[in-house]
XYZ file of N, CA and C in Angstrom:
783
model
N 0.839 -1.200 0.000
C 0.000 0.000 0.000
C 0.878 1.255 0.000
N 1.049 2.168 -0.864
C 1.477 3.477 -1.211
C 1.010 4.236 -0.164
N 1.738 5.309 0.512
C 1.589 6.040 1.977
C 1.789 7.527 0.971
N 1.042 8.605 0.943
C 0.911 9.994 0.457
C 1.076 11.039 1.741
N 1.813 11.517 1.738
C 1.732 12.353 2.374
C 1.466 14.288 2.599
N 0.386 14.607 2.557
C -0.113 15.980 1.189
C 0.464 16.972 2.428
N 0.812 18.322 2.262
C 1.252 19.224 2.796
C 0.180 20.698 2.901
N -0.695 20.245 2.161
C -1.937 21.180 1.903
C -3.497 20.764 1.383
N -4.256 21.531 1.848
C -5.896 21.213 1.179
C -5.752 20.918 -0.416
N -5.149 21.960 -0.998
C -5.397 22.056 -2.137
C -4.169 20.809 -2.833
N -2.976 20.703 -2.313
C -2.678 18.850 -3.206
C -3.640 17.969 -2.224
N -4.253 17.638 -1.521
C -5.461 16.855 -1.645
C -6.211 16.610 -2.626
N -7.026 18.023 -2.671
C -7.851 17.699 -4.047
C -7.126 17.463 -5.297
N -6.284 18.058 -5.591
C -5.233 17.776 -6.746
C -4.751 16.063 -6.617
N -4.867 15.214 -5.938
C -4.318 13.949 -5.642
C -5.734 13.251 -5.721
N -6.525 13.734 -4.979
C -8.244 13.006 -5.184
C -8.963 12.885 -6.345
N -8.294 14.145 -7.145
C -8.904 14.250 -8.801
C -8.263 13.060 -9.627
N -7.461 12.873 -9.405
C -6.609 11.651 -9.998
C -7.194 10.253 -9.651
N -7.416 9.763 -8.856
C -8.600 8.943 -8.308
C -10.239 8.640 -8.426
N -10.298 9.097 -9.836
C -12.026 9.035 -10.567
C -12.252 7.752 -10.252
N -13.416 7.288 -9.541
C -14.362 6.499 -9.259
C -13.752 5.335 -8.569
N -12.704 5.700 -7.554
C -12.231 5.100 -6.481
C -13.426 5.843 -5.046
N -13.217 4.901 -4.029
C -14.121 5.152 -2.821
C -13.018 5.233 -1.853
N -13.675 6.066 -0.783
C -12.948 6.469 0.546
C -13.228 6.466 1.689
N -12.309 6.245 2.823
C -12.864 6.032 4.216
C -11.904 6.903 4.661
N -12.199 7.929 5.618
C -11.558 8.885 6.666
C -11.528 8.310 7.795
N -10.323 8.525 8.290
C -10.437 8.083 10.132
C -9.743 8.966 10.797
N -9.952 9.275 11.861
C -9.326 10.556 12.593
C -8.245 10.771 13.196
N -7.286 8.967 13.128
C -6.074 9.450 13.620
C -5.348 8.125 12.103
N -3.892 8.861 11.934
C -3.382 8.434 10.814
C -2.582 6.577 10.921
N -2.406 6.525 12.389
C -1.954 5.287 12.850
C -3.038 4.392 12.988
N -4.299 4.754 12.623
C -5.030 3.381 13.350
C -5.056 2.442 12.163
N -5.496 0.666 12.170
C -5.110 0.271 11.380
C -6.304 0.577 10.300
N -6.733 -0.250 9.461
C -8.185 -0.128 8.536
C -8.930 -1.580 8.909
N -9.765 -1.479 10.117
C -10.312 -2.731 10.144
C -11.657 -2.086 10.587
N -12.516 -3.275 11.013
C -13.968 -2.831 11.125
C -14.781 -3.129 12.475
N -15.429 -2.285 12.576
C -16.046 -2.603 14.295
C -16.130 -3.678 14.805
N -16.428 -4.581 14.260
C -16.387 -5.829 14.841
C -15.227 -6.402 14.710
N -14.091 -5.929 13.952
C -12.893 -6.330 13.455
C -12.322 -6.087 15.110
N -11.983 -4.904 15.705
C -11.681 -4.382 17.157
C -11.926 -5.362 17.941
N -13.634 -4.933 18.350
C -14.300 -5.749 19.000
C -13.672 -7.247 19.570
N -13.798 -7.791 18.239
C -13.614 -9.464 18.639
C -12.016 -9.587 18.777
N -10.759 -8.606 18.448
C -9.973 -8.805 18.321
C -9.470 -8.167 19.888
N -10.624 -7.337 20.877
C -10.529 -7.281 22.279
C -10.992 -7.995 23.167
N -11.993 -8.504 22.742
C -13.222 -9.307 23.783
C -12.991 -10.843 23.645
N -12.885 -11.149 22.758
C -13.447 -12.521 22.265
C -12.306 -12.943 21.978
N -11.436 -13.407 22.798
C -10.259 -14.217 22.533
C -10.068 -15.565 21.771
N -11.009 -16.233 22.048
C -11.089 -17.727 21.205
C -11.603 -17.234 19.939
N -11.036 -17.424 19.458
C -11.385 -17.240 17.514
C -12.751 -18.367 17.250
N -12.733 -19.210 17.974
C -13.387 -20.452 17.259
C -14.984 -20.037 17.644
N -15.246 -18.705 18.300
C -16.447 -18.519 18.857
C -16.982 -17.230 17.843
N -15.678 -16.783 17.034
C -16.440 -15.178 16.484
C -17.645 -15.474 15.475
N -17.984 -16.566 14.957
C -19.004 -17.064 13.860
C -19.960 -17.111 14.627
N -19.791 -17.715 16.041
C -21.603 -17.951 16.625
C -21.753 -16.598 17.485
N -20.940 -15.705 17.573
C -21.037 -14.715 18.308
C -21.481 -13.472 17.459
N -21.027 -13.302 16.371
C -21.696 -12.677 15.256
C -22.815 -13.030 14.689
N -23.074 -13.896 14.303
C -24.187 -14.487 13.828
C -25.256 -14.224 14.763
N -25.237 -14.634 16.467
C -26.061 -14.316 17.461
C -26.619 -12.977 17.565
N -25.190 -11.983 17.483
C -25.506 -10.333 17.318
C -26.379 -10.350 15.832
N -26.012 -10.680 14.789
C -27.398 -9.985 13.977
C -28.902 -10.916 14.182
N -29.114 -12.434 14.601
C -30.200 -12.531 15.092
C -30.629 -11.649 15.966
N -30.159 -11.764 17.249
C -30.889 -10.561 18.079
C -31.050 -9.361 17.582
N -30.633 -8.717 16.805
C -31.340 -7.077 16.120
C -32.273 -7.864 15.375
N -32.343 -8.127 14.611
C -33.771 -8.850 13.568
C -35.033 -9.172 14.661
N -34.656 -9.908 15.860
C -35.748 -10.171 16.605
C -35.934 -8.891 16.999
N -35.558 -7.759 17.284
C -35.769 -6.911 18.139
C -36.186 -5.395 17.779
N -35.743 -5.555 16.279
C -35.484 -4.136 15.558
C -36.948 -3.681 14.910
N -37.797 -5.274 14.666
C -38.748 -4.897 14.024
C -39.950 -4.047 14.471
N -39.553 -3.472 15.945
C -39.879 -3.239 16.904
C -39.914 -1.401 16.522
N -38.754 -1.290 15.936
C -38.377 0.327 14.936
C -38.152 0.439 14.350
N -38.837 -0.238 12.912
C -38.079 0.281 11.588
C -39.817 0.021 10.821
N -40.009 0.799 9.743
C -40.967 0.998 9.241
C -41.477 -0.181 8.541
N -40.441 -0.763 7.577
C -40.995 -2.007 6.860
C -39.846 -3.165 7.088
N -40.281 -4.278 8.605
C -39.624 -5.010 9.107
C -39.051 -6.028 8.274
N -39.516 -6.250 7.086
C -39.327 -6.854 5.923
C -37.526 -6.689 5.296
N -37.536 -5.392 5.182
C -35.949 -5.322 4.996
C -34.580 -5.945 6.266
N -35.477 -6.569 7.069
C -34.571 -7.092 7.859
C -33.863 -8.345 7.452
N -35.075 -9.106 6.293
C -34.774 -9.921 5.979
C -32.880 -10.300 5.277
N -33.218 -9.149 4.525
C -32.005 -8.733 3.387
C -30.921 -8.221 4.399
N -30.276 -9.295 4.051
C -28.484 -9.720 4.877
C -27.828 -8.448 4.912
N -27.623 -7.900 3.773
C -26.672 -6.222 4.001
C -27.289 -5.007 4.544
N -28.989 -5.239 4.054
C -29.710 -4.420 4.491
C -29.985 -4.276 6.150
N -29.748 -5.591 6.622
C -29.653 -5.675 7.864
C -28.506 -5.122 8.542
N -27.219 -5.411 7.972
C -26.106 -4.990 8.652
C -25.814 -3.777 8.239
N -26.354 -3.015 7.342
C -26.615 -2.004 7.425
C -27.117 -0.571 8.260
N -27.941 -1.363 8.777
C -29.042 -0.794 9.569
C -28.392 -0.571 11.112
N -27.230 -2.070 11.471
C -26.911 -2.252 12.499
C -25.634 -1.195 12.650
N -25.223 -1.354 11.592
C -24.098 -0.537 11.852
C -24.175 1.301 11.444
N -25.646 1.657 10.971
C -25.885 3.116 11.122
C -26.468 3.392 12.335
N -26.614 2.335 13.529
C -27.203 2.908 14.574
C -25.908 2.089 15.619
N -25.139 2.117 15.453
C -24.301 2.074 16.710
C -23.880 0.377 16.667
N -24.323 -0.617 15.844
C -23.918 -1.951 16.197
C -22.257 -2.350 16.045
N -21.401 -3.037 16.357
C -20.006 -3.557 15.725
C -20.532 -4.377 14.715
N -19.869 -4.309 13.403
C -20.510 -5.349 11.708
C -19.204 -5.155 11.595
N -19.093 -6.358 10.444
C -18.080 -6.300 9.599
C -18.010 -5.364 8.800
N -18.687 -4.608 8.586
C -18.834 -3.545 7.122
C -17.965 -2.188 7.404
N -17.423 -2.044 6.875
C -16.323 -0.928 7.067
C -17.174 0.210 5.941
N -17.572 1.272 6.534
C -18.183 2.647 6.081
C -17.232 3.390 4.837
N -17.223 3.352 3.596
C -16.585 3.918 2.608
C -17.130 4.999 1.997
N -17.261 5.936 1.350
C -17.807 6.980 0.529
C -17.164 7.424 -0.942
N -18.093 7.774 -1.709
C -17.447 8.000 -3.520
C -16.839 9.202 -3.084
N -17.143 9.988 -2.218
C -16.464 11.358 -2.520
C -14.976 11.514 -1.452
N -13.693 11.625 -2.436
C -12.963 12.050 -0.750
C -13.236 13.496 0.088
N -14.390 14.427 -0.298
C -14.395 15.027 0.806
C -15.049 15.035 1.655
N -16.073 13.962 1.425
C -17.073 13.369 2.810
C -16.036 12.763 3.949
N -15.231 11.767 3.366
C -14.400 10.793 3.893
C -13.130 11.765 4.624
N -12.999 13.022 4.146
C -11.881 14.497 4.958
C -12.856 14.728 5.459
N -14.105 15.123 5.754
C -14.603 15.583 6.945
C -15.130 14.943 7.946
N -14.646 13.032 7.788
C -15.108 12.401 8.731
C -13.980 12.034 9.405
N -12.638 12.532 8.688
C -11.496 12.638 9.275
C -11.161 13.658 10.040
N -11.620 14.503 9.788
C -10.597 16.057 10.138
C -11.628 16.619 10.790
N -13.453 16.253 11.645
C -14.218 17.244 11.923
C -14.275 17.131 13.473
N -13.321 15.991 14.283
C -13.074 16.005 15.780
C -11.543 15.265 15.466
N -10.654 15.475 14.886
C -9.127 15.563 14.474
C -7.899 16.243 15.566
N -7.288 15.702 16.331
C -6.240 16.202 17.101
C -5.134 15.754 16.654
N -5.023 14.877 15.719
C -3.928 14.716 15.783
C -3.358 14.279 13.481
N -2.358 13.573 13.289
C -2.764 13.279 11.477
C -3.706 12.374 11.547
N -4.309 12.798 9.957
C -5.702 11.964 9.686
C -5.142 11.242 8.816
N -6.002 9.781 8.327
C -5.356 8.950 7.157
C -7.134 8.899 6.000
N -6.655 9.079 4.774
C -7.535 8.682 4.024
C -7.654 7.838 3.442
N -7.449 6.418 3.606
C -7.741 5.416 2.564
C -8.614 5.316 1.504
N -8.259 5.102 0.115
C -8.881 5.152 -0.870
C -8.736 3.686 -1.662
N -9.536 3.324 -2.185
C -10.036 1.921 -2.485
C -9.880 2.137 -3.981
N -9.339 1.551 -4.796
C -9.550 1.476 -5.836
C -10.489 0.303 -7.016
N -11.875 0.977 -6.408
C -13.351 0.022 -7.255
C -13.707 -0.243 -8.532
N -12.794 0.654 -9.359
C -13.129 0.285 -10.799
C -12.601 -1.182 -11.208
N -11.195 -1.494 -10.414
C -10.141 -2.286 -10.833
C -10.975 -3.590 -10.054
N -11.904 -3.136 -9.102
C -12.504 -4.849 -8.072
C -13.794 -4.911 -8.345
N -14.619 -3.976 -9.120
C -15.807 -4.084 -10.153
C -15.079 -4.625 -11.162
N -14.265 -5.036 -11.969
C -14.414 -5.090 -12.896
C -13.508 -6.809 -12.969
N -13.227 -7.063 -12.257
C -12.570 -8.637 -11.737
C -10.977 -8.382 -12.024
N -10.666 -7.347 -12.274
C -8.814 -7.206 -12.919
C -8.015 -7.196 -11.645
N -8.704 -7.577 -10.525
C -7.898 -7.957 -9.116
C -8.702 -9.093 -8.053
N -8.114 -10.270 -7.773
C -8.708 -11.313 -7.796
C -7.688 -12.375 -6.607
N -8.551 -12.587 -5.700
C -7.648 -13.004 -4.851
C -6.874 -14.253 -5.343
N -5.393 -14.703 -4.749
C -4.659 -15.539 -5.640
C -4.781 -16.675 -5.464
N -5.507 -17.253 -4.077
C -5.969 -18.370 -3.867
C -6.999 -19.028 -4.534
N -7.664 -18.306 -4.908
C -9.658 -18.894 -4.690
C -9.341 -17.547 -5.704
N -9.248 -17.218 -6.796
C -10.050 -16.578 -8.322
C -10.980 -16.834 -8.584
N -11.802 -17.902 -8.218
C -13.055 -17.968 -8.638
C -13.664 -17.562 -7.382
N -13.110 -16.568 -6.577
C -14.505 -15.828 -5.989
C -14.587 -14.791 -6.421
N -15.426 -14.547 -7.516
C -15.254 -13.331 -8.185
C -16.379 -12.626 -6.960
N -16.506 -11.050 -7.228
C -16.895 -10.061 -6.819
C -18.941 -10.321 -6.877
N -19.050 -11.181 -8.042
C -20.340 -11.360 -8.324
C -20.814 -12.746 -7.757
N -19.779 -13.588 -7.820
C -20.263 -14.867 -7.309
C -20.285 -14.498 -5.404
N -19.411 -14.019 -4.834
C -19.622 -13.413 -3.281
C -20.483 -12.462 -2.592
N -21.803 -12.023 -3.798
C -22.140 -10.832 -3.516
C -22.889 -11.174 -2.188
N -22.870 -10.375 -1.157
C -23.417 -10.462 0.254
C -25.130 -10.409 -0.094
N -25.848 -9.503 -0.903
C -27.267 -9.158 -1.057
C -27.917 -10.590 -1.878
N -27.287 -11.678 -2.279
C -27.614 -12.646 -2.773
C -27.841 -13.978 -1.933
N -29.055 -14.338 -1.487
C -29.407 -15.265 -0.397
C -28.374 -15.893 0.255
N -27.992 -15.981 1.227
C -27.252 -16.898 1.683
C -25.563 -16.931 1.435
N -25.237 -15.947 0.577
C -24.274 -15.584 0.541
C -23.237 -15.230 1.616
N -23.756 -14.451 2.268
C -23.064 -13.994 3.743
C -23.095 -15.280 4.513
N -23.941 -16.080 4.284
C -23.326 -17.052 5.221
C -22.347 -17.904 4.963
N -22.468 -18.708 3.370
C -21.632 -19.193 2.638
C -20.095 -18.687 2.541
N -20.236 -17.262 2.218
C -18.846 -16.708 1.866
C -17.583 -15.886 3.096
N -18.895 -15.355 4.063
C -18.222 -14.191 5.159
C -18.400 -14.603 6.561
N -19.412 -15.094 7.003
C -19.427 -15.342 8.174
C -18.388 -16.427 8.934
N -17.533 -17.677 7.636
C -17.118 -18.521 8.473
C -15.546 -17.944 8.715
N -15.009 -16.617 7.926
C -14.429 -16.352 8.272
C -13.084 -16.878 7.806
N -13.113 -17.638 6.574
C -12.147 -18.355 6.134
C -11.771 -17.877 4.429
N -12.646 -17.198 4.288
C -12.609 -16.778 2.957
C -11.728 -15.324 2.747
N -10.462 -15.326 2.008
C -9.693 -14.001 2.433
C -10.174 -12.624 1.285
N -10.839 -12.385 1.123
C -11.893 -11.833 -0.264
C -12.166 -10.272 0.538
N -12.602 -9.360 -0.330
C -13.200 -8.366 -0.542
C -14.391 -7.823 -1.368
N -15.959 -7.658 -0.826
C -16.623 -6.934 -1.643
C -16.814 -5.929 -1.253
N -17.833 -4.776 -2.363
C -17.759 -3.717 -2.173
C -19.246 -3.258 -3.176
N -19.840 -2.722 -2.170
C -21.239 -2.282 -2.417
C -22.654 -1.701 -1.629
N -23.799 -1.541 -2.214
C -24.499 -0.659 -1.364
C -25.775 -1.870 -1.636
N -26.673 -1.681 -0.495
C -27.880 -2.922 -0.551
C -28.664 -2.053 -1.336
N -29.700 -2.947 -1.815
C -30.537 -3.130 -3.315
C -31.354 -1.555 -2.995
N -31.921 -1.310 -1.296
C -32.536 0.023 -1.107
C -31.642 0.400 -0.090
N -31.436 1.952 -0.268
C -30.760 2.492 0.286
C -31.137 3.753 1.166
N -30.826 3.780 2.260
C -31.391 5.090 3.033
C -30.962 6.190 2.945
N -31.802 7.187 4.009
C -31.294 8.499 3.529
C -29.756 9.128 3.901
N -29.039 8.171 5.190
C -28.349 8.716 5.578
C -26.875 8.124 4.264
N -26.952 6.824 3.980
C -26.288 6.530 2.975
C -26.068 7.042 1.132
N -27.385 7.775 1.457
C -27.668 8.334 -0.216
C -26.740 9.841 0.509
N -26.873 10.483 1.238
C -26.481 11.746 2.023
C -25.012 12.062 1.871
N -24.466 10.695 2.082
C -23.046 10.393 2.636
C -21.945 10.071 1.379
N -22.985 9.438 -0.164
C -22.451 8.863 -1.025
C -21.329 7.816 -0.547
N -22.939 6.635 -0.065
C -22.147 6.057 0.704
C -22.038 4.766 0.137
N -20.848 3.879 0.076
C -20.666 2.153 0.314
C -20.132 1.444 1.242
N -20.025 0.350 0.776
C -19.822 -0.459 2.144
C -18.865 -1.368 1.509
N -17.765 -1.736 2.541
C -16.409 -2.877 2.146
C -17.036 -3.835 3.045
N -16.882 -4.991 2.444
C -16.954 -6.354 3.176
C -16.233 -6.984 3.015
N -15.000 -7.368 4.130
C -14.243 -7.938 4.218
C -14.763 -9.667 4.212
N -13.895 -10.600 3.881
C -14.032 -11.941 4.006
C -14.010 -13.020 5.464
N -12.468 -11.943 5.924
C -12.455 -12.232 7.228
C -12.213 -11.270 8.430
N -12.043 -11.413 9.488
C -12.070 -9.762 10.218
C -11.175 -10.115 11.394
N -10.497 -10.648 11.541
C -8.655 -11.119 11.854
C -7.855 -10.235 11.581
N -8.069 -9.631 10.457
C -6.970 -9.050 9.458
C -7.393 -7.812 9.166
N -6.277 -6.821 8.976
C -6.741 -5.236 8.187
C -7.075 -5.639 6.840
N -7.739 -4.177 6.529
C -7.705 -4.619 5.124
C -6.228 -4.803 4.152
N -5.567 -3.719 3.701
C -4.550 -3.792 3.618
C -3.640 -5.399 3.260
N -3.708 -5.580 4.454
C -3.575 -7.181 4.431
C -4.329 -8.317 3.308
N -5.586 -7.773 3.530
C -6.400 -8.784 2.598
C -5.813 -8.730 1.336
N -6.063 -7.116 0.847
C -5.427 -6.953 -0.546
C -4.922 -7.545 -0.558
N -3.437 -7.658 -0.045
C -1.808 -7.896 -0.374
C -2.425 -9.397 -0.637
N -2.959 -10.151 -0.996
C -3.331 -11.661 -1.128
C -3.824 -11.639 -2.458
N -4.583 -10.416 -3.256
C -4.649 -10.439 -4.494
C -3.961 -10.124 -5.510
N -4.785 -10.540 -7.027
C -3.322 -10.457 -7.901
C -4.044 -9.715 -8.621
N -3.067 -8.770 -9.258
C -3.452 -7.321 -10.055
C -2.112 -6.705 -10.606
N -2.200 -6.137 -11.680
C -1.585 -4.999 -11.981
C -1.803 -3.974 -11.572
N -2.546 -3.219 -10.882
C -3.532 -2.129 -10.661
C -2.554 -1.861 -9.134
N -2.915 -0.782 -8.560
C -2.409 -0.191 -7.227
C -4.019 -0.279 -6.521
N -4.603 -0.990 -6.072
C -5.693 -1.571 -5.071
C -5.911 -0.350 -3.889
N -5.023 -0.160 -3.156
C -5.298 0.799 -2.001
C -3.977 1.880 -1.875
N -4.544 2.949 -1.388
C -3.867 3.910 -1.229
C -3.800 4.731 0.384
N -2.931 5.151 0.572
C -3.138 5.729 2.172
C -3.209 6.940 2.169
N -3.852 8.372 2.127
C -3.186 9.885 2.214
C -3.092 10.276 3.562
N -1.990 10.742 3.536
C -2.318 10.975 5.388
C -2.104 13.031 5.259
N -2.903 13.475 5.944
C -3.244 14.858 6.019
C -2.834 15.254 7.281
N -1.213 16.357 8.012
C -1.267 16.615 9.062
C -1.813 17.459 9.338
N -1.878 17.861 10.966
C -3.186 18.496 11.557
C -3.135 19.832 11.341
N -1.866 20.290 10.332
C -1.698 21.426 9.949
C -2.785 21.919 9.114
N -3.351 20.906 8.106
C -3.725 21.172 7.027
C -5.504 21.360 7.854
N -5.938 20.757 8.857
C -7.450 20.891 9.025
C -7.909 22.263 9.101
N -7.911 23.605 9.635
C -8.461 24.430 9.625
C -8.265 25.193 8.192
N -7.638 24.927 7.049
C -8.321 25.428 5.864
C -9.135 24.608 5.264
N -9.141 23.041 5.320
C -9.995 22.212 5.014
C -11.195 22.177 5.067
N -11.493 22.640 6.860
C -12.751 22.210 7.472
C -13.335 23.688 6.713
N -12.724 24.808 6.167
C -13.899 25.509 5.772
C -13.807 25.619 4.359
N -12.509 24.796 3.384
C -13.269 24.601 2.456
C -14.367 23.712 2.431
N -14.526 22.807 3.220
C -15.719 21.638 3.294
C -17.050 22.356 3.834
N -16.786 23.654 4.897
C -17.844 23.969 4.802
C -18.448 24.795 3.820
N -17.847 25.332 2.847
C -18.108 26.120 2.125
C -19.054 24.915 0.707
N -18.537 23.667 0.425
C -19.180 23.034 0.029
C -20.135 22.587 0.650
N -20.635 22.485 1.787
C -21.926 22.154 2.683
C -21.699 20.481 3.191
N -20.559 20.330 3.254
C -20.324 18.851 3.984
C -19.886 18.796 5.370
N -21.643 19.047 5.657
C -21.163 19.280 7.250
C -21.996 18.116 8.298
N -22.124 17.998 9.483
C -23.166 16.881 9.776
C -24.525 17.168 9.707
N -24.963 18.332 9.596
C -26.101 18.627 9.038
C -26.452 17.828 7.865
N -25.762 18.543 6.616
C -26.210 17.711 5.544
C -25.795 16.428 5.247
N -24.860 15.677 5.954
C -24.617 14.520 6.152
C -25.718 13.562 7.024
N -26.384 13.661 7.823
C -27.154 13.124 8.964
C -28.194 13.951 9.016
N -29.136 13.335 7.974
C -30.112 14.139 7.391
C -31.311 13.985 9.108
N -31.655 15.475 9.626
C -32.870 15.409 10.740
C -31.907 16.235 11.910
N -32.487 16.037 12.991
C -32.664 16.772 13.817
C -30.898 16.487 14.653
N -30.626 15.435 14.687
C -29.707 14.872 15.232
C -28.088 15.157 14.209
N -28.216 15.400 13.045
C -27.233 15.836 12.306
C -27.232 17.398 12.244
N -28.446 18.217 12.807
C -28.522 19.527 12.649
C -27.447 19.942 13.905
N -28.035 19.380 15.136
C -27.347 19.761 16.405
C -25.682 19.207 16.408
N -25.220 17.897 15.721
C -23.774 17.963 15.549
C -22.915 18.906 14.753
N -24.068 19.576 14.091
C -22.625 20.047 12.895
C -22.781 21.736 13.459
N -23.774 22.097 15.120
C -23.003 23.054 15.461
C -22.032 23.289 16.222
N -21.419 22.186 16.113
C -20.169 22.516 16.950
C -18.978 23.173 15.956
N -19.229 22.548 14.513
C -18.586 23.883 13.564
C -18.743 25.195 13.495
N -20.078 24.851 13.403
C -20.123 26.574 13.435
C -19.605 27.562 14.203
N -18.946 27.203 15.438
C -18.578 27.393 16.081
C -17.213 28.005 15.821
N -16.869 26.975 15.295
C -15.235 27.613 14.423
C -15.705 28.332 13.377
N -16.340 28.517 12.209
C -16.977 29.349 11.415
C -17.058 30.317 11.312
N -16.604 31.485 11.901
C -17.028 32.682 12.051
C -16.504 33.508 11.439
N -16.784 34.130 10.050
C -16.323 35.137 9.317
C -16.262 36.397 9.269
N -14.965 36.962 9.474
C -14.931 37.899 9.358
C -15.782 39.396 8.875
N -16.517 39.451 7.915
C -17.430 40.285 7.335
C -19.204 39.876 8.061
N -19.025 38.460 8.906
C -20.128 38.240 8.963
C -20.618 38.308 10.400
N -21.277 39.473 10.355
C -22.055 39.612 12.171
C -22.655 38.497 12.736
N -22.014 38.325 13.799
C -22.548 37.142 15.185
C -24.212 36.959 14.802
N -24.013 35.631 15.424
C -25.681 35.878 15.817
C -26.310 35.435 14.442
């Protein structure tokens, strides 16, 4: 994996433009590794490996029994991504690692409670849509034959945890906070491992992942070019609850020509 290191807002975007129809994940400090909530999780709690399949599996039964309880049409619980979806926009640990098409959603989910360097990982999806990177073991798990939204798939391919693979995608309906976010989702094969790691197991010509790391120099011209584009948690976290986070920017916001209040 290639490590970038930008010195300003503006080679960001100059480095992000180069990256057409690659996806991105922001994280707020530049050392952490790229794994996924439940990736942590089980890699703190759950010491016996031989238990993370019935222990996961248990966690999304219990939301399905329980959820239908708050969600409008309990029916989408059915649908495997749609479910872990759901779990992991309201606080659950999933395997699904949160990605976005745009890198400046993915800089302001880096840089908008930031103390210290941020890292941007960028995914390169044209090259794993299109099968021209293919893990070297098992090639015949293509991207279409693993798809998670296809019955039984997630259980077959991800849950046992043995499969070293990557997909990458959004469930069949999509909500508002994911349409908001221009959002996808990575699904790792197994959750042992960073991603990073997984890659390095496939075969490609292509450069697969990328790292940018942004120091904390660079956030306060960032955060207001981003606000100046309106990528703030307001319009990210569409309602009442994304209105009240994104005033803690405003806070920093305050322009010169523009009276308080």
């Amino acid at each position: 994996m290639q490590t970038t290191v930008v010195s300003s807002w503006k080679q960001f975007m100059e480095l992000s433009a180069t990256l057409d129809g690659w996806a991105f994940r922001g994280q707020q400090d530049a050392e952490w590794p790229l794994l996924s909530s439940l990736s942590r999780y089980m890699l703190a709690y759950v010491e016996d490996r031989s238990q993370w399949r019935a222990r996961e599996e248990r966690a999304i039964r219990i939301f399905r029994r329980k959820a239908h309880n708050f969600v409008q049409h309990p029916s989408l619980l059915d649908d495997d991504l749609r479910c872990l979806s759901l779990m992991q926009h309201h606080g659950a640990p999933t395997r699904l690692l949160d990605f976005t098409k745009s890198p400046f959603v993915a800089a302001f989910f880096a840089l908008e409670r930031s103390v210290s360097d941020v890292a941007i990982f960028a995914l390169n999806t044209p090259v794993l849509w299109n099968n021209r990177a293919l893990p070297k073991g098992t090639p015949e798990l293509t991207r279409t034959l693993i798809d998670p939204r296809v019955d039984g798939n997630l259980e077959k391919y991800f849950l046992d945890n043995s499969n070293a693979v990557v997909w990458f995608g959004e469930p069949e309906e999509m909500d508002d906070r994911l349409i908001a976010q221009s959002g996808t989702f990575v699904v790792p094969g197994v959750i042992d491992r960073p991603l990073p790691d997984i890659l390095d197991g496939y075969a490609s010509d292509d450069e697969l992942l990328r790292k940018i790391v942004l120091p904390s120099s660079v956030r306060g011209d960032a955060m207001k070019w981003l606000y100046r584009m309106n990528i703030t948690n307001a319009s990210l976290f569409p309602g009442l609850d994304g209105l009240a986070r994104s005033i803690a920017v405003e806070i920093e916001m305050v322009w010169p020509a523009a009276p308080l209040g």
